[in-house]
Amino acid sequence: MSMITLRDISKTYGDFQVLSHCSTWVSKGEVVVVCGPSGSGKSTLIKTINGLEPIDSGDIIVDGTTVSAPTTNLPLLRSRVGMVFQHFELFPHLNIRENLALAQVKVLKRSKDAAMEKGMALLDRVGLAAHAEKFPGQLSGGQQQRVAIARALAMDPIAMLFDEPTSALDPEMINEVLDVMVELARDGMTMMVVTHEMGFARKVANRVIFMDRGEIVEDADKDDFFGKPRSERAQQFLSKIL
Ligand code: ADP
Ligand code: MG
């Protein structure tokens, strides 16, 4: 069953074609890694999935809902598709526990007690229960990113989107975030992950997508991709980052 389907999507900024006829899918429980050079359209592609970037043509269907349909409730859709960015984007004036509770109360209308309880369980899961009363600024980058993941999970998402979640982190903090993501993948979460962490891709990805200049150049099973990418552009890219 396909949880996310992109069908022939294109998008331009003025006369710059940022996405060109992109089609792919993420099945339920699948992990799809997206890689490619800077400026190739990876962030734009992933943001189209929860409607953060409108598209010019094509269709995006998330769990049966067409994202661009005028009747689609985008705030509701966004609450069901978790997104974690390069920068953690926690609310700086709220403590960690409140960061986790806010959207649960506002969007899902959970009681404050239920939201706090859920938040604490998730903080425990990412190894940060002891930090619940701290403010984001008091945590390391790796810890903040784990809080951001827990906050997205608190909404009981049907899928999670990650856009280079470790690329702003100091090297020693990358693994603590990747470990949380690996565990999530192994628990069966449907995930689309823009990353250049090929160790992560090898460990948990089902498929790897390679983008270049707004196109999906390669969309292959992990073993095929790492065995030998078909396109020269992907081969060159891999030889530079591996
Ligand atoms: P990636 O994530 O692969 O680095 P992006 O999706 O961020 O690529 O961007 C793809 C291209 O689109 C880049 O050349 C970028 O400069 C351009 N771009 C992104 N956002 C905008 C925007 N709001 N207006 C104009 N150009 C943009
Ligand atoms: Mg990007």
Coordinates of C-alpha atoms and ligand atoms in Angstrom, one line a residue:
M1 CA 0.0 0.0 0.0
S2 CA 1.4 3.4 -1.0
M3 CA 1.3 5.9 1.8
I4 CA 2.8 8.8 -0.3
T5 CA 2.5 9.0 -4.0
L6 CA 4.1 11.7 -6.2
R7 CA 2.8 11.6 -9.7
D8 CA 4.6 13.6 -12.4
I9 CA 5.1 16.7 -10.3
S10 CA 6.7 19.9 -11.6
K11 CA 7.4 23.3 -10.2
T12 CA 9.1 26.5 -11.3
Y13 CA 10.3 29.6 -9.6
G14 CA 9.9 32.2 -12.3
D15 CA 11.7 30.6 -15.2
F16 CA 13.8 28.3 -13.0
Q17 CA 12.5 24.7 -13.1
V18 CA 13.1 23.4 -9.5
L19 CA 11.2 20.1 -10.0
S20 CA 10.7 18.4 -13.3
H21 CA 8.3 15.5 -13.8
C22 CA 9.1 13.8 -10.5
S23 CA 7.3 10.6 -9.7
T24 CA 7.9 8.2 -6.8
W25 CA 6.2 6.7 -3.9
V26 CA 6.7 5.6 -0.3
S27 CA 4.9 2.4 0.8
K28 CA 3.6 1.9 4.3
G29 CA 6.5 1.1 6.6
E30 CA 9.1 1.9 3.9
V31 CA 12.2 4.1 4.4
V32 CA 13.2 6.1 1.3
V33 CA 16.4 8.1 1.3
V34 CA 16.8 11.1 -1.0
C35 CA 20.2 12.3 -1.9
G36 CA 21.8 14.5 -4.6
P37 CA 23.9 17.6 -5.0
S38 CA 23.0 20.9 -3.3
G39 CA 20.4 22.8 -5.2
S40 CA 19.0 19.7 -6.9
G41 CA 15.5 20.2 -5.4
K42 CA 15.5 17.7 -2.5
S43 CA 14.1 20.1 0.1
T44 CA 11.5 21.4 -2.4
L45 CA 10.4 17.9 -3.2
I46 CA 10.0 16.8 0.4
K47 CA 8.1 20.0 1.3
T48 CA 5.6 19.5 -1.4
I49 CA 4.4 16.3 0.4
N50 CA 2.7 18.2 3.2
G51 CA 1.8 21.2 1.1
L52 CA 4.6 23.5 2.4
E53 CA 5.6 24.1 -1.3
P54 CA 2.8 24.3 -3.8
I55 CA 3.3 22.5 -7.1
D56 CA 2.5 23.7 -10.6
S57 CA 1.4 20.3 -12.0
G58 CA 1.1 16.7 -11.1
D59 CA -0.5 15.0 -8.1
I60 CA 0.6 14.2 -4.5
I61 CA -1.5 11.8 -2.6
V62 CA -0.9 11.2 1.1
D63 CA -2.9 8.3 2.7
G64 CA -5.6 8.7 0.1
T65 CA -5.8 12.5 0.3
T66 CA -4.8 14.7 -2.7
V67 CA -2.6 17.4 -1.1
S68 CA -3.4 20.1 -3.7
A69 CA -7.2 19.6 -3.7
P70 CA -8.9 22.7 -2.7
T71 CA -10.9 20.8 -0.1
T72 CA -7.9 19.4 1.6
N73 CA -7.4 20.6 5.2
L74 CA -3.6 21.4 5.1
P75 CA -3.2 22.0 8.8
L76 CA -4.7 18.6 9.6
L77 CA -2.6 16.9 6.9
R78 CA 0.6 18.6 8.3
S79 CA -0.3 17.4 11.8
R80 CA -0.4 13.8 10.5
V81 CA 2.9 14.0 8.5
G82 CA 5.7 14.8 10.8
M83 CA 8.5 17.0 9.5
V84 CA 12.0 17.5 10.9
F85 CA 14.3 20.1 9.4
Q86 CA 18.0 20.8 9.5
H87 CA 17.4 23.5 12.1
F88 CA 15.5 22.2 15.1
E89 CA 12.9 25.0 15.2
L90 CA 11.8 24.4 18.8
F91 CA 10.0 27.2 20.5
P92 CA 12.8 28.9 22.4
H93 CA 10.5 30.4 25.1
L94 CA 8.9 27.1 26.0
N95 CA 10.5 24.4 28.0
I96 CA 11.0 20.9 26.4
R97 CA 7.9 19.5 28.0
E98 CA 5.8 22.4 26.8
N99 CA 7.3 22.2 23.3
L100 CA 6.1 18.6 23.1
A101 CA 2.6 19.4 24.4
L102 CA 1.7 22.5 22.5
A103 CA 0.5 21.1 19.1
Q104 CA -1.1 18.1 20.8
V105 CA -3.3 20.5 22.7
K106 CA -3.9 23.1 20.0
V107 CA -4.3 20.8 16.9
L108 CA -5.4 17.5 18.3
K109 CA -7.3 19.0 21.2
R110 CA -5.8 16.6 23.8
S111 CA -6.0 17.6 27.4
K112 CA -2.9 19.2 28.8
D113 CA -2.4 16.2 31.1
A114 CA -2.7 13.7 28.3
A115 CA -0.3 15.8 26.1
M116 CA 2.2 16.1 28.9
E117 CA 2.1 12.3 29.6
K118 CA 2.5 11.5 25.9
G119 CA 5.4 14.0 25.6
M120 CA 7.2 12.5 28.6
A121 CA 6.9 9.0 27.2
L122 CA 8.4 10.2 23.9
L123 CA 11.2 12.1 25.7
D124 CA 12.0 8.9 27.5
R125 CA 12.1 7.1 24.1
V126 CA 14.7 9.5 22.7
G127 CA 16.7 9.4 26.0
L128 CA 15.9 12.9 27.2
A129 CA 13.4 12.4 30.1
A130 CA 15.8 14.1 32.5
H131 CA 15.7 17.3 30.4
A132 CA 12.0 18.0 30.4
E133 CA 12.1 21.2 32.4
K134 CA 15.0 22.7 30.4
F135 CA 14.7 25.3 27.6
P136 CA 15.9 24.5 24.1
G137 CA 18.9 26.8 24.5
Q138 CA 20.1 24.7 27.3
L139 CA 20.4 21.6 25.2
S140 CA 23.0 20.6 22.7
G141 CA 22.1 20.5 19.0
G142 CA 21.8 16.7 19.0
Q143 CA 19.5 16.8 22.0
Q144 CA 17.4 19.6 20.4
Q145 CA 17.0 17.5 17.3
R146 CA 15.9 14.5 19.3
V147 CA 13.3 16.7 21.0
A148 CA 12.2 17.8 17.5
I149 CA 11.7 14.2 16.5
A150 CA 9.8 13.4 19.7
R151 CA 7.6 16.5 19.2
A152 CA 6.7 15.3 15.7
L153 CA 6.0 11.8 17.0
A154 CA 3.7 13.2 19.7
M155 CA 1.2 13.9 16.9
D156 CA 1.0 10.1 16.0
P157 CA 2.1 10.8 12.5
I158 CA 1.3 8.4 9.6
A159 CA 4.7 9.2 8.1
M160 CA 7.8 11.2 8.9
L161 CA 9.7 13.5 6.6
F162 CA 13.3 14.5 7.4
D163 CA 15.3 17.2 5.6
E164 CA 19.0 16.8 6.4
P165 CA 18.3 16.4 10.1
T166 CA 22.0 15.9 11.0
S167 CA 23.7 18.3 8.6
A168 CA 23.8 21.2 11.1
L169 CA 25.2 19.1 13.9
D170 CA 28.7 18.7 15.2
P171 CA 30.1 15.3 14.2
E172 CA 29.9 13.8 17.6
M173 CA 26.2 14.4 17.8
I174 CA 25.2 13.0 14.5
N175 CA 25.0 9.4 15.7
E176 CA 22.7 10.1 18.6
V177 CA 20.2 11.5 16.2
L178 CA 20.7 8.8 13.5
D179 CA 20.2 6.1 16.2
V180 CA 16.8 7.5 17.1
M181 CA 15.9 7.5 13.4
V182 CA 17.2 3.9 12.9
E183 CA 15.0 2.8 15.8
L184 CA 12.0 4.6 14.3
A185 CA 12.6 2.9 11.0
R186 CA 12.9 -0.5 12.6
D187 CA 9.6 0.1 14.5
G188 CA 7.9 0.4 11.1
M189 CA 7.5 4.1 10.6
T190 CA 7.0 5.3 7.0
M191 CA 9.8 7.7 6.3
M192 CA 11.3 9.9 3.6
V193 CA 14.7 11.1 4.6
V194 CA 16.9 13.7 2.7
T195 CA 20.4 12.9 3.9
H196 CA 23.9 12.3 2.8
E197 CA 24.5 9.8 5.7
M198 CA 25.0 6.8 3.5
G199 CA 25.7 4.6 6.5
F200 CA 22.1 5.3 7.6
A201 CA 20.8 4.6 4.1
R202 CA 22.7 1.3 4.0
K203 CA 21.3 0.3 7.4
V204 CA 17.6 1.1 7.1
A205 CA 16.6 2.4 3.6
N206 CA 14.5 0.3 1.4
R207 CA 15.0 2.5 -1.6
V208 CA 17.3 5.4 -2.5
I209 CA 16.4 8.3 -4.8
F210 CA 19.1 10.4 -6.4
M211 CA 18.1 13.8 -7.6
D212 CA 19.9 16.2 -9.9
R213 CA 18.7 19.5 -11.4
G214 CA 15.1 19.0 -10.3
E215 CA 14.9 15.5 -11.7
I216 CA 14.7 12.1 -10.1
V217 CA 17.6 10.5 -11.9
E218 CA 17.6 7.3 -10.0
D219 CA 15.0 5.5 -7.8
A220 CA 16.4 2.1 -6.9
D221 CA 16.3 -0.6 -4.3
K222 CA 19.1 0.1 -1.8
D223 CA 21.2 -2.8 -2.8
D224 CA 21.0 -1.9 -6.5
F225 CA 21.8 1.7 -5.7
F226 CA 24.9 0.9 -3.6
G227 CA 25.9 -2.0 -5.9
K228 CA 26.2 0.2 -8.9
P229 CA 24.0 3.2 -9.7
R230 CA 22.8 3.1 -13.3
S231 CA 23.4 6.7 -14.1
E232 CA 26.8 8.3 -14.4
R233 CA 25.6 11.3 -12.4
A234 CA 24.7 9.2 -9.4
Q235 CA 28.0 7.3 -9.7
Q236 CA 30.0 10.5 -9.6
F237 CA 28.0 11.8 -6.7
L238 CA 28.5 8.6 -4.7
S239 CA 32.2 8.5 -5.5
K240 CA 32.5 12.0 -3.9
I241 CA 30.7 11.3 -0.7
L242 CA 31.6 7.7 0.1
Ligands
ADP1 P1 18.3 21.1 -2.3 O1 17.5 20.8 -1.0 O2 18.6 19.9 -3.1 O3 19.6 21.8 -1.9 P2 16.3 23.1 -2.9 O4 15.0 22.3 -3.1 O5 16.5 23.8 -1.6 O6 17.5 22.1 -3.2 O7 16.5 24.2 -4.0 C1 16.5 23.8 -5.4 C2 16.8 25.1 -6.2 O8 15.7 25.9 -6.1 C3 18.0 25.9 -5.7 O9 18.7 26.3 -6.8 C4 17.4 27.0 -5.0 O10 18.2 28.2 -5.1 C5 16.1 27.2 -5.7 N1 15.1 27.8 -4.8 C6 14.7 27.2 -3.6 N2 13.7 28.0 -3.0 C7 13.5 29.0 -3.8 C8 12.6 30.2 -3.8 N3 11.7 30.4 -2.8 N4 12.7 31.0 -4.9 C9 13.6 30.8 -5.9 N5 14.4 29.8 -6.0 C10 14.4 28.9 -5.0
MG2 MG 17.9 21.1 1.0

